[in-house]
Amino acid sequence: MSELWVERHRPQTVGDIKGQRAVVDRLKAYAEMRSFPHLLLSGPPGTGKTTAAIALTRDVFGENYRMNLLEMNASDERKLESIRTKVKQFAKTAPSPGTSFKVIFLDEADALTPDAQGALRRIMEQNAQTCRFILSCNYSSKIIEPIQSRCAVFRFRPLAEDQVLEMITSVAELEGINLDAEAAVAIAHVSLGDLRKAITSLQVAASLDSNVTRDLVYETTATAPPEELHGYILACKEDGFQPARRRLKELLDRFGLAGTDLVNQMHRELGSTTFLDEAQKLAVTEAMAECDFRMVEGGGEALQLDAMTARICSLIGS
């Protein structure tokens, strides 16, 4: 459902895009002018970069915008040869009758190799009058400075939980899914501002049961509910190592969590705990950071999580 739904219900114009008001206002000005410079859209995944690029192109060229648009995923065609052939050939061809330029949209442009970006810079410079480039990326720092200086930069932010909640509720209504209010809040919580992830989470849960509940959302997204994570930290504080260790194993088994997933989720929920003071939260954060580093470097997951549990118990145990 997710990709099909996004394509079927993609905003038709820039003005239809939800959230990102600062970005949308600037893009609407370009749409009214029927022209725009080279653009660099930067931000986390699932925040509307591709949608904004397609909607802007549609606003400028109308329903036949595809005739004037080359859309490429740069992570699939990231080598120098792709830029020298496919992109260069399209840039050199004349625009459609009645239009003054065409558009090349490179999605995930931060995956391009440095050599490919160097070739792209030259093509952007030589064909600026008849071709506009829209580049989207997750990390603008991976785009070389000469390209950044040729583009108007737009930075997308993760969507607020209320915006994700509004969209998820709308999707559920259109698809005939019975979505509990608590389940919708849970989806907004686990998506971390990524609307694509939120729609996918709804799809996975709805494929198992048309009545989507909060528990089902957490079970199908490999995410532990906040109260379960708080319970583990509280067990470290009040019950000691062995009960906390059993609580940890139950968490991992029930929700199918990897060790790094657990640590990242704990880090997110630590700030909302009410039974730890600031000094204890700092100490627990340091213990989680060390555990995460050791697992990333190849340390055994079970042993490192037990070591983290032992250290947290010694730091905050009563």
PDB file of C-alpha atoms in Angstrom:
ATOM      1  CA  MET A   1       0.000   0.000   0.000  1.00  0.00           C
ATOM      2  CA  SER A   2       2.677   2.533   0.979  1.00  0.00           C
ATOM      3  CA  GLU A   3       4.414   3.238  -2.342  1.00  0.00           C
ATOM      4  CA  LEU A   4       1.202   2.831  -4.347  1.00  0.00           C
ATOM      5  CA  TRP A   5      -0.739   5.022  -1.960  1.00  0.00           C
ATOM      6  CA  VAL A   6       1.944   7.721  -1.971  1.00  0.00           C
ATOM      7  CA  GLU A   7       2.007   7.737  -5.782  1.00  0.00           C
ATOM      8  CA  ARG A   8      -1.789   7.741  -6.078  1.00  0.00           C
ATOM      9  CA  HIS A   9      -2.321  10.476  -3.503  1.00  0.00           C
ATOM     10  CA  ARG A  10       0.847  12.505  -4.059  1.00  0.00           C
ATOM     11  CA  PRO A  11       0.100  16.262  -3.761  1.00  0.00           C
ATOM     12  CA  GLN A  12      -0.582  17.657  -7.217  1.00  0.00           C
ATOM     13  CA  THR A  13       0.733  21.152  -6.505  1.00  0.00           C
ATOM     14  CA  VAL A  14       3.277  22.684  -4.166  1.00  0.00           C
ATOM     15  CA  GLY A  15       0.449  24.279  -2.188  1.00  0.00           C
ATOM     16  CA  ASP A  16      -0.981  20.833  -1.351  1.00  0.00           C
ATOM     17  CA  ILE A  17       2.135  19.762   0.568  1.00  0.00           C
ATOM     18  CA  LYS A  18       1.587  19.393   4.306  1.00  0.00           C
ATOM     19  CA  GLY A  19       4.126  20.822   6.738  1.00  0.00           C
ATOM     20  CA  GLN A  20       7.444  22.381   5.669  1.00  0.00           C
ATOM     21  CA  ARG A  21       5.749  25.781   5.448  1.00  0.00           C
ATOM     22  CA  ALA A  22       8.977  27.767   5.068  1.00  0.00           C
ATOM     23  CA  VAL A  23      10.030  25.587   2.140  1.00  0.00           C
ATOM     24  CA  VAL A  24       6.585  25.523   0.544  1.00  0.00           C
ATOM     25  CA  ASP A  25       6.241  29.319   0.577  1.00  0.00           C
ATOM     26  CA  ARG A  26       9.518  29.716  -1.333  1.00  0.00           C
ATOM     27  CA  LEU A  27       8.617  26.993  -3.831  1.00  0.00           C
ATOM     28  CA  LYS A  28       5.190  28.560  -4.435  1.00  0.00           C
ATOM     29  CA  ALA A  29       6.947  31.774  -5.463  1.00  0.00           C
ATOM     30  CA  TYR A  30       8.940  29.806  -8.064  1.00  0.00           C
ATOM     31  CA  ALA A  31       5.757  28.095  -9.261  1.00  0.00           C
ATOM     32  CA  GLU A  32       4.057  31.468  -9.804  1.00  0.00           C
ATOM     33  CA  MET A  33       7.101  32.715 -11.762  1.00  0.00           C
ATOM     34  CA  ARG A  34       7.059  29.523 -13.892  1.00  0.00           C
ATOM     35  CA  SER A  35      10.804  29.345 -13.459  1.00  0.00           C
ATOM     36  CA  PHE A  36      13.390  28.422 -10.869  1.00  0.00           C
ATOM     37  CA  PRO A  37      17.183  28.072 -10.476  1.00  0.00           C
ATOM     38  CA  HIS A  38      19.038  24.848  -9.728  1.00  0.00           C
ATOM     39  CA  LEU A  39      17.665  23.465  -6.436  1.00  0.00           C
ATOM     40  CA  LEU A  40      19.184  21.349  -3.663  1.00  0.00           C
ATOM     41  CA  LEU A  41      16.591  19.702  -1.390  1.00  0.00           C
ATOM     42  CA  SER A  42      18.197  18.372   1.776  1.00  0.00           C
ATOM     43  CA  GLY A  43      16.716  16.602   4.783  1.00  0.00           C
ATOM     44  CA  PRO A  44      15.802  13.282   6.434  1.00  0.00           C
ATOM     45  CA  PRO A  45      13.962  10.577   4.466  1.00  0.00           C
ATOM     46  CA  GLY A  46      10.182  10.660   4.218  1.00  0.00           C
ATOM     47  CA  THR A  47       9.842  14.437   4.679  1.00  0.00           C
ATOM     48  CA  GLY A  48       8.571  15.385   1.213  1.00  0.00           C
ATOM     49  CA  LYS A  49      11.653  16.150  -0.922  1.00  0.00           C
ATOM     50  CA  THR A  50      10.648  14.034  -3.917  1.00  0.00           C
ATOM     51  CA  THR A  51       7.036  15.157  -3.633  1.00  0.00           C
ATOM     52  CA  ALA A  52       8.110  18.802  -3.603  1.00  0.00           C
ATOM     53  CA  ALA A  53      10.262  18.325  -6.723  1.00  0.00           C
ATOM     54  CA  ILE A  54       7.490  16.579  -8.689  1.00  0.00           C
ATOM     55  CA  ALA A  55       4.816  19.060  -7.550  1.00  0.00           C
ATOM     56  CA  LEU A  56       6.958  22.054  -8.498  1.00  0.00           C
ATOM     57  CA  THR A  57       7.648  20.607 -11.944  1.00  0.00           C
ATOM     58  CA  ARG A  58       3.940  19.962 -12.444  1.00  0.00           C
ATOM     59  CA  ASP A  59       3.121  23.552 -11.391  1.00  0.00           C
ATOM     60  CA  VAL A  60       5.600  24.949 -13.921  1.00  0.00           C
ATOM     61  CA  PHE A  61       4.847  22.711 -16.935  1.00  0.00           C
ATOM     62  CA  GLY A  62       1.282  21.518 -16.345  1.00  0.00           C
ATOM     63  CA  GLU A  63      -0.105  18.011 -16.814  1.00  0.00           C
ATOM     64  CA  ASN A  64       2.438  17.159 -19.536  1.00  0.00           C
ATOM     65  CA  TYR A  65       5.360  17.828 -17.201  1.00  0.00           C
ATOM     66  CA  ARG A  66       6.806  14.343 -17.815  1.00  0.00           C
ATOM     67  CA  MET A  67       7.836  15.415 -21.335  1.00  0.00           C
ATOM     68  CA  ASN A  68      10.230  17.937 -19.810  1.00  0.00           C
ATOM     69  CA  LEU A  69      11.437  15.879 -16.834  1.00  0.00           C
ATOM     70  CA  LEU A  70      14.189  13.298 -16.430  1.00  0.00           C
ATOM     71  CA  GLU A  71      13.894  11.584 -13.041  1.00  0.00           C
ATOM     72  CA  MET A  72      16.823   9.460 -11.876  1.00  0.00           C
ATOM     73  CA  ASN A  73      17.778   7.771  -8.629  1.00  0.00           C
ATOM     74  CA  ALA A  74      21.418   8.683  -8.241  1.00  0.00           C
ATOM     75  CA  SER A  75      22.069   5.821  -5.816  1.00  0.00           C
ATOM     76  CA  ASP A  76      21.299   3.366  -8.652  1.00  0.00           C
ATOM     77  CA  GLU A  77      23.251   5.292 -11.297  1.00  0.00           C
ATOM     78  CA  ARG A  78      25.998   6.827  -9.240  1.00  0.00           C
ATOM     79  CA  LYS A  79      28.965   6.401 -11.535  1.00  0.00           C
ATOM     80  CA  LEU A  80      30.647   8.908 -13.818  1.00  0.00           C
ATOM     81  CA  GLU A  81      29.460   7.120 -16.972  1.00  0.00           C
ATOM     82  CA  SER A  82      25.772   7.664 -16.083  1.00  0.00           C
ATOM     83  CA  ILE A  83      26.301  11.402 -15.722  1.00  0.00           C
ATOM     84  CA  ARG A  84      28.291  11.639 -18.972  1.00  0.00           C
ATOM     85  CA  THR A  85      25.725   9.720 -21.009  1.00  0.00           C
ATOM     86  CA  LYS A  86      22.157   9.798 -19.753  1.00  0.00           C
ATOM     87  CA  VAL A  87      22.228  13.170 -17.952  1.00  0.00           C
ATOM     88  CA  LYS A  88      24.403  14.978 -20.514  1.00  0.00           C
ATOM     89  CA  GLN A  89      22.340  13.771 -23.478  1.00  0.00           C
ATOM     90  CA  PHE A  90      19.068  14.863 -21.900  1.00  0.00           C
ATOM     91  CA  ALA A  91      20.508  18.236 -20.898  1.00  0.00           C
ATOM     92  CA  LYS A  92      21.639  18.955 -24.470  1.00  0.00           C
ATOM     93  CA  THR A  93      18.271  18.219 -26.135  1.00  0.00           C
ATOM     94  CA  ALA A  94      15.891  21.096 -26.756  1.00  0.00           C
ATOM     95  CA  PRO A  95      12.952  21.706 -24.375  1.00  0.00           C
ATOM     96  CA  SER A  96       9.411  20.878 -25.456  1.00  0.00           C
ATOM     97  CA  PRO A  97       7.659  23.510 -27.601  1.00  0.00           C
ATOM     98  CA  GLY A  98       6.292  26.377 -25.516  1.00  0.00           C
ATOM     99  CA  THR A  99       8.767  25.894 -22.682  1.00  0.00           C
ATOM    100  CA  SER A 100      12.145  27.552 -22.150  1.00  0.00           C
ATOM    101  CA  PHE A 101      13.869  24.805 -20.131  1.00  0.00           C
ATOM    102  CA  LYS A 102      13.655  21.206 -18.992  1.00  0.00           C
ATOM    103  CA  VAL A 103      14.294  19.619 -15.576  1.00  0.00           C
ATOM    104  CA  ILE A 104      16.612  16.838 -14.426  1.00  0.00           C
ATOM    105  CA  PHE A 105      15.705  15.496 -10.990  1.00  0.00           C
ATOM    106  CA  LEU A 106      18.452  13.489  -9.277  1.00  0.00           C
ATOM    107  CA  ASP A 107      17.112  11.743  -6.181  1.00  0.00           C
ATOM    108  CA  GLU A 108      19.595  10.666  -3.468  1.00  0.00           C
ATOM    109  CA  ALA A 109      22.298  12.788  -5.094  1.00  0.00           C
ATOM    110  CA  ASP A 110      24.595  12.361  -2.082  1.00  0.00           C
ATOM    111  CA  ALA A 111      25.256   8.804  -3.363  1.00  0.00           C
ATOM    112  CA  LEU A 112      27.069  10.162  -6.448  1.00  0.00           C
ATOM    113  CA  THR A 113      30.808   9.589  -6.493  1.00  0.00           C
ATOM    114  CA  PRO A 114      33.086  12.669  -6.329  1.00  0.00           C
ATOM    115  CA  ASP A 115      34.050  12.176  -9.993  1.00  0.00           C
ATOM    116  CA  ALA A 116      30.388  12.012 -11.015  1.00  0.00           C
ATOM    117  CA  GLN A 117      29.645  15.164  -9.028  1.00  0.00           C
ATOM    118  CA  GLY A 118      32.535  16.922 -10.765  1.00  0.00           C
ATOM    119  CA  ALA A 119      31.108  16.011 -14.174  1.00  0.00           C
ATOM    120  CA  LEU A 120      27.637  17.053 -13.029  1.00  0.00           C
ATOM    121  CA  ARG A 121      28.951  20.466 -11.955  1.00  0.00           C
ATOM    122  CA  ARG A 122      30.254  21.097 -15.471  1.00  0.00           C
ATOM    123  CA  ILE A 123      26.970  20.029 -17.093  1.00  0.00           C
ATOM    124  CA  MET A 124      25.016  22.318 -14.744  1.00  0.00           C
ATOM    125  CA  GLU A 125      27.250  25.199 -15.720  1.00  0.00           C
ATOM    126  CA  GLN A 126      27.122  24.629 -19.486  1.00  0.00           C
ATOM    127  CA  ASN A 127      23.362  24.057 -19.750  1.00  0.00           C
ATOM    128  CA  ALA A 128      22.011  26.501 -17.175  1.00  0.00           C
ATOM    129  CA  GLN A 129      19.906  28.366 -19.763  1.00  0.00           C
ATOM    130  CA  THR A 130      17.981  25.364 -21.082  1.00  0.00           C
ATOM    131  CA  CYS A 131      18.106  22.860 -18.215  1.00  0.00           C
ATOM    132  CA  ARG A 132      17.459  23.100 -14.463  1.00  0.00           C
ATOM    133  CA  PHE A 133      18.646  20.530 -11.960  1.00  0.00           C
ATOM    134  CA  ILE A 134      16.823  19.502  -8.797  1.00  0.00           C
ATOM    135  CA  LEU A 135      19.009  17.454  -6.454  1.00  0.00           C
ATOM    136  CA  SER A 136      17.649  15.767  -3.340  1.00  0.00           C
ATOM    137  CA  CYS A 137      19.825  14.288  -0.610  1.00  0.00           C
ATOM    138  CA  ASN A 138      19.813  13.237   3.022  1.00  0.00           C
ATOM    139  CA  TYR A 139      23.192  14.822   3.790  1.00  0.00           C
ATOM    140  CA  SER A 140      24.072  18.055   1.992  1.00  0.00           C
ATOM    141  CA  SER A 141      27.624  17.807   3.364  1.00  0.00           C
ATOM    142  CA  LYS A 142      28.214  14.950   0.885  1.00  0.00           C
ATOM    143  CA  ILE A 143      27.510  17.272  -2.045  1.00  0.00           C
ATOM    144  CA  ILE A 144      30.641  19.064  -3.267  1.00  0.00           C
ATOM    145  CA  GLU A 145      30.812  22.784  -2.598  1.00  0.00           C
ATOM    146  CA  PRO A 146      30.824  23.878  -6.288  1.00  0.00           C
ATOM    147  CA  ILE A 147      27.418  22.209  -6.765  1.00  0.00           C
ATOM    148  CA  GLN A 148      26.003  23.633  -3.526  1.00  0.00           C
ATOM    149  CA  SER A 149      27.048  27.159  -4.555  1.00  0.00           C
ATOM    150  CA  ARG A 150      25.129  26.793  -7.842  1.00  0.00           C
ATOM    151  CA  CYS A 151      21.893  25.777  -6.136  1.00  0.00           C
ATOM    152  CA  ALA A 152      19.194  27.380  -4.017  1.00  0.00           C
ATOM    153  CA  VAL A 153      19.254  25.191  -0.885  1.00  0.00           C
ATOM    154  CA  PHE A 154      16.031  24.032   0.805  1.00  0.00           C
ATOM    155  CA  ARG A 155      16.295  22.195   4.116  1.00  0.00           C
ATOM    156  CA  PHE A 156      13.442  19.874   5.061  1.00  0.00           C
ATOM    157  CA  ARG A 157      12.748  19.033   8.698  1.00  0.00           C
ATOM    158  CA  PRO A 158      11.202  15.879  10.153  1.00  0.00           C
ATOM    159  CA  LEU A 159       7.424  16.211  10.256  1.00  0.00           C
ATOM    160  CA  ALA A 160       5.850  17.031  13.601  1.00  0.00           C
ATOM    161  CA  GLU A 161       3.916  14.227  15.293  1.00  0.00           C
ATOM    162  CA  ASP A 162       0.597  16.054  14.849  1.00  0.00           C
ATOM    163  CA  GLN A 163       1.224  16.341  11.078  1.00  0.00           C
ATOM    164  CA  VAL A 164       2.061  12.622  10.825  1.00  0.00           C
ATOM    165  CA  LEU A 165      -1.014  11.843  12.924  1.00  0.00           C
ATOM    166  CA  GLU A 166      -3.246  13.851  10.572  1.00  0.00           C
ATOM    167  CA  MET A 167      -1.914  12.088   7.478  1.00  0.00           C
ATOM    168  CA  ILE A 168      -2.059   8.596   9.006  1.00  0.00           C
ATOM    169  CA  THR A 169      -5.654   9.127  10.060  1.00  0.00           C
ATOM    170  CA  SER A 170      -6.495  10.296   6.544  1.00  0.00           C
ATOM    171  CA  VAL A 171      -4.826   7.240   4.973  1.00  0.00           C
ATOM    172  CA  ALA A 172      -6.701   4.882   7.299  1.00  0.00           C
ATOM    173  CA  GLU A 173     -10.038   6.472   6.368  1.00  0.00           C
ATOM    174  CA  LEU A 174      -9.334   6.277   2.640  1.00  0.00           C
ATOM    175  CA  GLU A 175      -8.221   2.639   2.879  1.00  0.00           C
ATOM    176  CA  GLY A 176     -11.081   1.543   5.152  1.00  0.00           C
ATOM    177  CA  ILE A 177      -8.830   0.656   8.089  1.00  0.00           C
ATOM    178  CA  ASN A 178     -10.152   0.836  11.645  1.00  0.00           C
ATOM    179  CA  LEU A 179      -7.329   2.698  13.376  1.00  0.00           C
ATOM    180  CA  ASP A 180      -7.470   3.189  17.140  1.00  0.00           C
ATOM    181  CA  ALA A 181      -6.552   6.655  18.398  1.00  0.00           C
ATOM    182  CA  GLU A 182      -3.780   5.151  20.548  1.00  0.00           C
ATOM    183  CA  ALA A 183      -2.503   3.177  17.556  1.00  0.00           C
ATOM    184  CA  ALA A 184      -2.315   6.348  15.452  1.00  0.00           C
ATOM    185  CA  VAL A 185      -0.309   8.044  18.207  1.00  0.00           C
ATOM    186  CA  ALA A 186       1.996   5.007  18.372  1.00  0.00           C
ATOM    187  CA  ILE A 187       2.619   5.131  14.608  1.00  0.00           C
ATOM    188  CA  ALA A 188       3.406   8.846  14.809  1.00  0.00           C
ATOM    189  CA  HIS A 189       5.767   8.099  17.695  1.00  0.00           C
ATOM    190  CA  VAL A 190       7.739   5.314  15.986  1.00  0.00           C
ATOM    191  CA  SER A 191       7.974   7.106  12.615  1.00  0.00           C
ATOM    192  CA  LEU A 192      10.321   9.824  13.953  1.00  0.00           C
ATOM    193  CA  GLY A 193       8.946  12.376  11.496  1.00  0.00           C
ATOM    194  CA  ASP A 194       9.258  10.050   8.472  1.00  0.00           C
ATOM    195  CA  LEU A 195       5.861   9.924   6.761  1.00  0.00           C
ATOM    196  CA  ARG A 196       6.892   7.102   4.437  1.00  0.00           C
ATOM    197  CA  LYS A 197       7.857   4.990   7.448  1.00  0.00           C
ATOM    198  CA  ALA A 198       4.545   5.869   9.113  1.00  0.00           C
ATOM    199  CA  ILE A 199       2.506   4.741   6.092  1.00  0.00           C
ATOM    200  CA  THR A 200       4.539   1.544   5.818  1.00  0.00           C
ATOM    201  CA  SER A 201       3.978   0.839   9.539  1.00  0.00           C
ATOM    202  CA  LEU A 202       0.236   1.240   9.032  1.00  0.00           C
ATOM    203  CA  GLN A 203       0.342  -1.054   6.015  1.00  0.00           C
ATOM    204  CA  VAL A 204       2.190  -3.824   7.850  1.00  0.00           C
ATOM    205  CA  ALA A 205      -0.165  -3.679  10.830  1.00  0.00           C
ATOM    206  CA  ALA A 206      -3.290  -3.560   8.630  1.00  0.00           C
ATOM    207  CA  SER A 207      -2.103  -6.594   6.642  1.00  0.00           C
ATOM    208  CA  LEU A 208      -2.455  -8.660   9.830  1.00  0.00           C
ATOM    209  CA  ASP A 209      -5.677  -7.156  11.164  1.00  0.00           C
ATOM    210  CA  SER A 210      -7.990  -4.469   9.774  1.00  0.00           C
ATOM    211  CA  ASN A 211      -8.500  -3.319  13.374  1.00  0.00           C
ATOM    212  CA  VAL A 212      -5.135  -1.742  14.094  1.00  0.00           C
ATOM    213  CA  THR A 213      -4.336  -1.434  17.809  1.00  0.00           C
ATOM    214  CA  ARG A 214      -1.454   0.098  19.713  1.00  0.00           C
ATOM    215  CA  ASP A 215      -0.018  -3.290  20.691  1.00  0.00           C
ATOM    216  CA  LEU A 216      -0.140  -4.468  17.073  1.00  0.00           C
ATOM    217  CA  VAL A 217       1.748  -1.380  15.907  1.00  0.00           C
ATOM    218  CA  TYR A 218       4.596  -1.910  18.355  1.00  0.00           C
ATOM    219  CA  GLU A 219       4.806  -5.639  17.618  1.00  0.00           C
ATOM    220  CA  THR A 220       4.973  -5.163  13.830  1.00  0.00           C
ATOM    221  CA  THR A 221       7.453  -2.268  13.857  1.00  0.00           C
ATOM    222  CA  ALA A 222      10.081  -3.956  16.062  1.00  0.00           C
ATOM    223  CA  THR A 223       9.678  -1.142  18.571  1.00  0.00           C
ATOM    224  CA  ALA A 224       9.259  -1.463  22.317  1.00  0.00           C
ATOM    225  CA  PRO A 225       6.560   0.712  23.954  1.00  0.00           C
ATOM    226  CA  PRO A 226       7.950   3.510  26.135  1.00  0.00           C
ATOM    227  CA  GLU A 227       6.519   1.994  29.315  1.00  0.00           C
ATOM    228  CA  GLU A 228       8.397  -1.285  28.676  1.00  0.00           C
ATOM    229  CA  LEU A 229      11.696   0.555  28.360  1.00  0.00           C
ATOM    230  CA  HIS A 230      10.928   2.593  31.466  1.00  0.00           C
ATOM    231  CA  GLY A 231      10.145  -0.682  33.249  1.00  0.00           C
ATOM    232  CA  TYR A 232      13.554  -2.085  32.357  1.00  0.00           C
ATOM    233  CA  ILE A 233      15.362   1.014  33.653  1.00  0.00           C
ATOM    234  CA  LEU A 234      13.221   0.971  36.799  1.00  0.00           C
ATOM    235  CA  ALA A 235      14.138  -2.708  37.324  1.00  0.00           C
ATOM    236  CA  CYS A 236      17.815  -1.703  37.119  1.00  0.00           C
ATOM    237  CA  LYS A 237      17.167   0.935  39.763  1.00  0.00           C
ATOM    238  CA  GLU A 238      15.030  -1.012  42.231  1.00  0.00           C
ATOM    239  CA  ASP A 239      15.285  -4.776  41.606  1.00  0.00           C
ATOM    240  CA  GLY A 240      18.929  -5.446  40.840  1.00  0.00           C
ATOM    241  CA  PHE A 241      20.875  -7.146  38.093  1.00  0.00           C
ATOM    242  CA  GLN A 242      19.149 -10.530  37.663  1.00  0.00           C
ATOM    243  CA  PRO A 243      15.535  -9.206  37.495  1.00  0.00           C
ATOM    244  CA  ALA A 244      16.673  -6.406  35.151  1.00  0.00           C
ATOM    245  CA  ARG A 245      18.505  -8.927  32.970  1.00  0.00           C
ATOM    246  CA  ARG A 246      15.365 -11.086  32.711  1.00  0.00           C
ATOM    247  CA  ARG A 247      13.322  -7.995  31.862  1.00  0.00           C
ATOM    248  CA  LEU A 248      15.815  -7.144  29.116  1.00  0.00           C
ATOM    249  CA  LYS A 249      15.644 -10.648  27.594  1.00  0.00           C
ATOM    250  CA  GLU A 250      11.845 -10.502  27.578  1.00  0.00           C
ATOM    251  CA  LEU A 251      12.009  -7.177  25.737  1.00  0.00           C
ATOM    252  CA  LEU A 252      14.369  -8.520  23.095  1.00  0.00           C
ATOM    253  CA  ASP A 253      12.368 -11.703  22.528  1.00  0.00           C
ATOM    254  CA  ARG A 254       8.892 -10.180  22.530  1.00  0.00           C
ATOM    255  CA  PHE A 255       9.563  -7.271  20.178  1.00  0.00           C
ATOM    256  CA  GLY A 256      12.319  -8.814  18.071  1.00  0.00           C
ATOM    257  CA  LEU A 257      14.832  -6.102  18.869  1.00  0.00           C
ATOM    258  CA  ALA A 258      18.486  -6.071  17.925  1.00  0.00           C
ATOM    259  CA  GLY A 259      20.861  -4.792  20.592  1.00  0.00           C
ATOM    260  CA  THR A 260      21.561  -1.488  18.817  1.00  0.00           C
ATOM    261  CA  ASP A 261      17.817  -0.959  18.297  1.00  0.00           C
ATOM    262  CA  LEU A 262      17.200  -1.392  22.010  1.00  0.00           C
ATOM    263  CA  VAL A 263      19.943   1.060  22.984  1.00  0.00           C
ATOM    264  CA  ASN A 264      18.723   3.668  20.483  1.00  0.00           C
ATOM    265  CA  GLN A 265      15.141   3.368  21.724  1.00  0.00           C
ATOM    266  CA  MET A 266      16.275   3.625  25.331  1.00  0.00           C
ATOM    267  CA  HIS A 267      18.236   6.741  24.485  1.00  0.00           C
ATOM    268  CA  ARG A 268      15.128   8.294  22.998  1.00  0.00           C
ATOM    269  CA  GLU A 269      12.927   7.469  25.989  1.00  0.00           C
ATOM    270  CA  LEU A 270      15.448   8.241  28.734  1.00  0.00           C
ATOM    271  CA  GLY A 271      14.587  11.938  28.796  1.00  0.00           C
ATOM    272  CA  SER A 272      10.942  11.231  29.684  1.00  0.00           C
ATOM    273  CA  THR A 273      11.710   9.088  32.736  1.00  0.00           C
ATOM    274  CA  THR A 274      10.502  10.675  35.964  1.00  0.00           C
ATOM    275  CA  PHE A 275      12.294   8.441  38.492  1.00  0.00           C
ATOM    276  CA  LEU A 276      15.857   9.472  37.564  1.00  0.00           C
ATOM    277  CA  ASP A 277      17.536  12.776  38.294  1.00  0.00           C
ATOM    278  CA  GLU A 278      19.726  14.576  35.765  1.00  0.00           C
ATOM    279  CA  ALA A 279      22.980  13.142  37.077  1.00  0.00           C
ATOM    280  CA  GLN A 280      21.623   9.605  36.805  1.00  0.00           C
ATOM    281  CA  LYS A 281      20.377  10.231  33.254  1.00  0.00           C
ATOM    282  CA  LEU A 282      23.839  11.452  32.284  1.00  0.00           C
ATOM    283  CA  ALA A 283      25.464   8.357  33.742  1.00  0.00           C
ATOM    284  CA  VAL A 284      22.986   6.009  32.013  1.00  0.00           C
ATOM    285  CA  THR A 285      23.522   7.807  28.690  1.00  0.00           C
ATOM    286  CA  GLU A 286      27.255   7.268  28.982  1.00  0.00           C
ATOM    287  CA  ALA A 287      26.735   3.564  29.710  1.00  0.00           C
ATOM    288  CA  MET A 288      24.439   3.205  26.681  1.00  0.00           C
ATOM    289  CA  ALA A 289      26.914   5.044  24.446  1.00  0.00           C
ATOM    290  CA  GLU A 290      29.746   2.711  25.420  1.00  0.00           C
ATOM    291  CA  CYS A 291      27.565  -0.370  24.870  1.00  0.00           C
ATOM    292  CA  ASP A 292      26.461   0.876  21.453  1.00  0.00           C
ATOM    293  CA  PHE A 293      30.061   1.578  20.417  1.00  0.00           C
ATOM    294  CA  ARG A 294      31.233  -1.874  21.462  1.00  0.00           C
ATOM    295  CA  MET A 295      28.398  -3.619  19.587  1.00  0.00           C
ATOM    296  CA  VAL A 296      29.042  -1.586  16.428  1.00  0.00           C
ATOM    297  CA  GLU A 297      32.718  -2.501  16.655  1.00  0.00           C
ATOM    298  CA  GLY A 298      31.808  -6.191  16.749  1.00  0.00           C
ATOM    299  CA  GLY A 299      31.366  -7.036  20.430  1.00  0.00           C
ATOM    300  CA  GLY A 300      29.007  -9.879  21.326  1.00  0.00           C
ATOM    301  CA  GLU A 301      25.497  -8.532  21.714  1.00  0.00           C
ATOM    302  CA  ALA A 302      24.373 -10.615  24.693  1.00  0.00           C
ATOM    303  CA  LEU A 303      27.539  -9.949  26.677  1.00  0.00           C
ATOM    304  CA  GLN A 304      27.554  -6.209  25.945  1.00  0.00           C
ATOM    305  CA  LEU A 305      23.886  -5.797  26.909  1.00  0.00           C
ATOM    306  CA  ASP A 306      24.495  -7.687  30.154  1.00  0.00           C
ATOM    307  CA  ALA A 307      27.496  -5.442  30.818  1.00  0.00           C
ATOM    308  CA  MET A 308      25.339  -2.371  30.179  1.00  0.00           C
ATOM    309  CA  THR A 309      22.660  -3.688  32.529  1.00  0.00           C
ATOM    310  CA  ALA A 310      25.255  -4.343  35.231  1.00  0.00           C
ATOM    311  CA  ARG A 311      26.713  -0.881  34.879  1.00  0.00           C
ATOM    312  CA  ILE A 312      23.318   0.829  34.978  1.00  0.00           C
ATOM    313  CA  CYS A 313      22.422  -1.150  38.097  1.00  0.00           C
ATOM    314  CA  SER A 314      25.629  -0.030  39.787  1.00  0.00           C
ATOM    315  CA  LEU A 315      25.097   3.591  38.739  1.00  0.00           C
ATOM    316  CA  ILE A 316      21.446   4.106  39.753  1.00  0.00           C
ATOM    317  CA  GLY A 317      20.643   1.083  41.963  1.00  0.00           C
ATOM    318  CA  SER A 318      19.042   1.915  45.264  1.00  0.00           C
TER     319      SER A 318
END
